[in-house]
Short mmCIF file of C-alpha atoms in Angstrom, two decimals:
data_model
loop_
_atom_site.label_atom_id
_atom_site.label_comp_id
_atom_site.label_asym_id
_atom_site.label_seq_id
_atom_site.Cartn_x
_atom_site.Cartn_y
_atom_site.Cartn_z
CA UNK A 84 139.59 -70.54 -109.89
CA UNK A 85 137.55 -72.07 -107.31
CA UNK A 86 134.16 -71.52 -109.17
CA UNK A 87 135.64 -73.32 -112.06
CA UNK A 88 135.49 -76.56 -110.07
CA UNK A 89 131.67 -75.61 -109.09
CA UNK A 90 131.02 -75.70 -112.88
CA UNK A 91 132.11 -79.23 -113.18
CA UNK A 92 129.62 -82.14 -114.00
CA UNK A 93 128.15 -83.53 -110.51
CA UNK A 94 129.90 -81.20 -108.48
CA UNK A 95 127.80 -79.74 -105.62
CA UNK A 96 129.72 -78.02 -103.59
CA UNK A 97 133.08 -76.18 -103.40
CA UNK A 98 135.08 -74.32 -100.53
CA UNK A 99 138.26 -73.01 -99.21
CA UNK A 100 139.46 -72.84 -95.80
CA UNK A 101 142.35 -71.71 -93.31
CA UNK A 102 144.72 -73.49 -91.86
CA UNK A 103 141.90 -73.77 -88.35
CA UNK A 104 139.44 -74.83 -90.47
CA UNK A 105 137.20 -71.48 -90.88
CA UNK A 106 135.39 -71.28 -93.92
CA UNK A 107 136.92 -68.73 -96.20
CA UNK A 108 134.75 -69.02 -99.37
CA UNK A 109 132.31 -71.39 -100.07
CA UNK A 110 129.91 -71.71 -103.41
CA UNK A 111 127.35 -74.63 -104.30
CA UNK A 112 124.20 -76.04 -103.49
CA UNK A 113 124.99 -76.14 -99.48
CA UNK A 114 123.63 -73.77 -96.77
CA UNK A 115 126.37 -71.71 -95.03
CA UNK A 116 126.08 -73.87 -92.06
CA UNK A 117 126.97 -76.78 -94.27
CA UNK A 118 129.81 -74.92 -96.25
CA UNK A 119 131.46 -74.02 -92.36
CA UNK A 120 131.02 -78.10 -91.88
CA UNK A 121 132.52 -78.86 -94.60
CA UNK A 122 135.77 -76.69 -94.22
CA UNK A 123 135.52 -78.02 -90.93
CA UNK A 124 135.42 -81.92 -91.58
CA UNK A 125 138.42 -80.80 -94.50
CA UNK A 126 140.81 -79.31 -92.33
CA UNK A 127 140.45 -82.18 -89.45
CA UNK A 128 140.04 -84.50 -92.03
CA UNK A 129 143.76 -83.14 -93.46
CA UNK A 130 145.47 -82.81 -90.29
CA UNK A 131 144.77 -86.82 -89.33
CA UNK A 132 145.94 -87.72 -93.32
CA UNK A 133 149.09 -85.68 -92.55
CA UNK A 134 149.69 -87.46 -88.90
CA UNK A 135 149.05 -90.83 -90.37
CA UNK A 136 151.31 -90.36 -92.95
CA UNK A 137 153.77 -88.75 -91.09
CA UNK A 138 154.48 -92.01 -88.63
CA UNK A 139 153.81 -94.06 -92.02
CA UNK A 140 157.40 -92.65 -92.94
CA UNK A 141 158.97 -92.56 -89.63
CA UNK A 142 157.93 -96.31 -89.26
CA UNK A 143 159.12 -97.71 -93.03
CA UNK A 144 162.20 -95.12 -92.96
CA UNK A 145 160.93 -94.31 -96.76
CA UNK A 146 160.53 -90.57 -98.19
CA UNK A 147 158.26 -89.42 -100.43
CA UNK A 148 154.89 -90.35 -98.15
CA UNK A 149 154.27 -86.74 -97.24
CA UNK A 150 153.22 -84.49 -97.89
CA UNK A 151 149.76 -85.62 -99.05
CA UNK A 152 148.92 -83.87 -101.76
CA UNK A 153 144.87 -84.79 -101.56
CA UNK A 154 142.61 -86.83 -100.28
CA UNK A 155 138.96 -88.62 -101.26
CA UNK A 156 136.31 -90.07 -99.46
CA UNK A 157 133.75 -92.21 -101.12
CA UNK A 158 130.21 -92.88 -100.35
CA UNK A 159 127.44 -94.54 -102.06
CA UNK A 160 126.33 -91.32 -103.80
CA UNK A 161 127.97 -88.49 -102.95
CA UNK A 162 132.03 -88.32 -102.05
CA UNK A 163 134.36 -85.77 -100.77
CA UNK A 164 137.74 -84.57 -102.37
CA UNK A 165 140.58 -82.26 -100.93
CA UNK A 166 143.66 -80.71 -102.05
CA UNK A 167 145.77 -78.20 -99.80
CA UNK A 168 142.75 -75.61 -98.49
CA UNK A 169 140.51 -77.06 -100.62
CA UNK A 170 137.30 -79.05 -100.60
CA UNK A 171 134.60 -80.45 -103.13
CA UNK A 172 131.70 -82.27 -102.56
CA UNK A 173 130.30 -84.23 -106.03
CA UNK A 174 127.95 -86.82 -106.77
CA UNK A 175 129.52 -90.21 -107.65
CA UNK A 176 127.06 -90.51 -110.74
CA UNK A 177 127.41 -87.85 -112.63
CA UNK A 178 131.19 -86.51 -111.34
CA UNK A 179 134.41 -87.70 -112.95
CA UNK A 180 136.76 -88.25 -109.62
CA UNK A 181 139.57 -87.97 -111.71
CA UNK A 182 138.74 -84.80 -113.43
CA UNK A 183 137.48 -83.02 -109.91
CA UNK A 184 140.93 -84.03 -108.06
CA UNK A 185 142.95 -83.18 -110.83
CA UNK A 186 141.53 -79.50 -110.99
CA UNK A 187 141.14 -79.12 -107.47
CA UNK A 188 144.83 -80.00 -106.95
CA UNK A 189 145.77 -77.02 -109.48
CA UNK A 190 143.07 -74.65 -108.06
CA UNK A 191 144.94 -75.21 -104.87
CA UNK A 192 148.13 -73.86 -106.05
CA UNK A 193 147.40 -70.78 -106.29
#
């Protein structure tokens, strides 16, 4: 499932990780020592989503803010995408966002 996202328009890079961040599986145009920085940056990146949004619902007394079921972060060519104990990295131009969330949310399910 997770090289299906890899064959995706734009995408560049595509890894899973454990729950401490160590790079499980990792396939794309990124050295190794960019695929273990990249589960890395995902799982600290996912821990402070699931904090903020954590306080977000103690502080409005509302349900339904967590879990977070993904994340995106967007730079001027290249952005990053997560889902669970997955990551993506795809370029802005040639990448549908909407596409690469919506099938790394499902590769994430299983």
């Amino acid at each position: 499932m997770i090289r299906e996202i890899l064959a995706l328009d734009g995408v560049i890079a595509v890894c899973q990780f454990r729950e401490n961040g160590t790079l499980v599986e990792g396939y794309g145009l990124l050295p190794d020592s960019e695929m273990v920085r990249l589960a890395r940056f995902a799982c600290d990146y996912r821990r402070m989503l699931q904090g903020n949004a954590d306080q977000l619902s103690i502080f409005t007394q509302m349900r339904g803010w967590t879990p977070p079921r993904g994340w995106m972060v967007h730079g001027t060519g290249k952005s990053v995408c997560g889902a669970g104990n997955m990551v993506c990295v795809f370029d802005n131009a040639e990448a549908s966002k909407t596409q690469v969330y919506a099938e790394l949310v499902e590769a994430s399910n299983y």
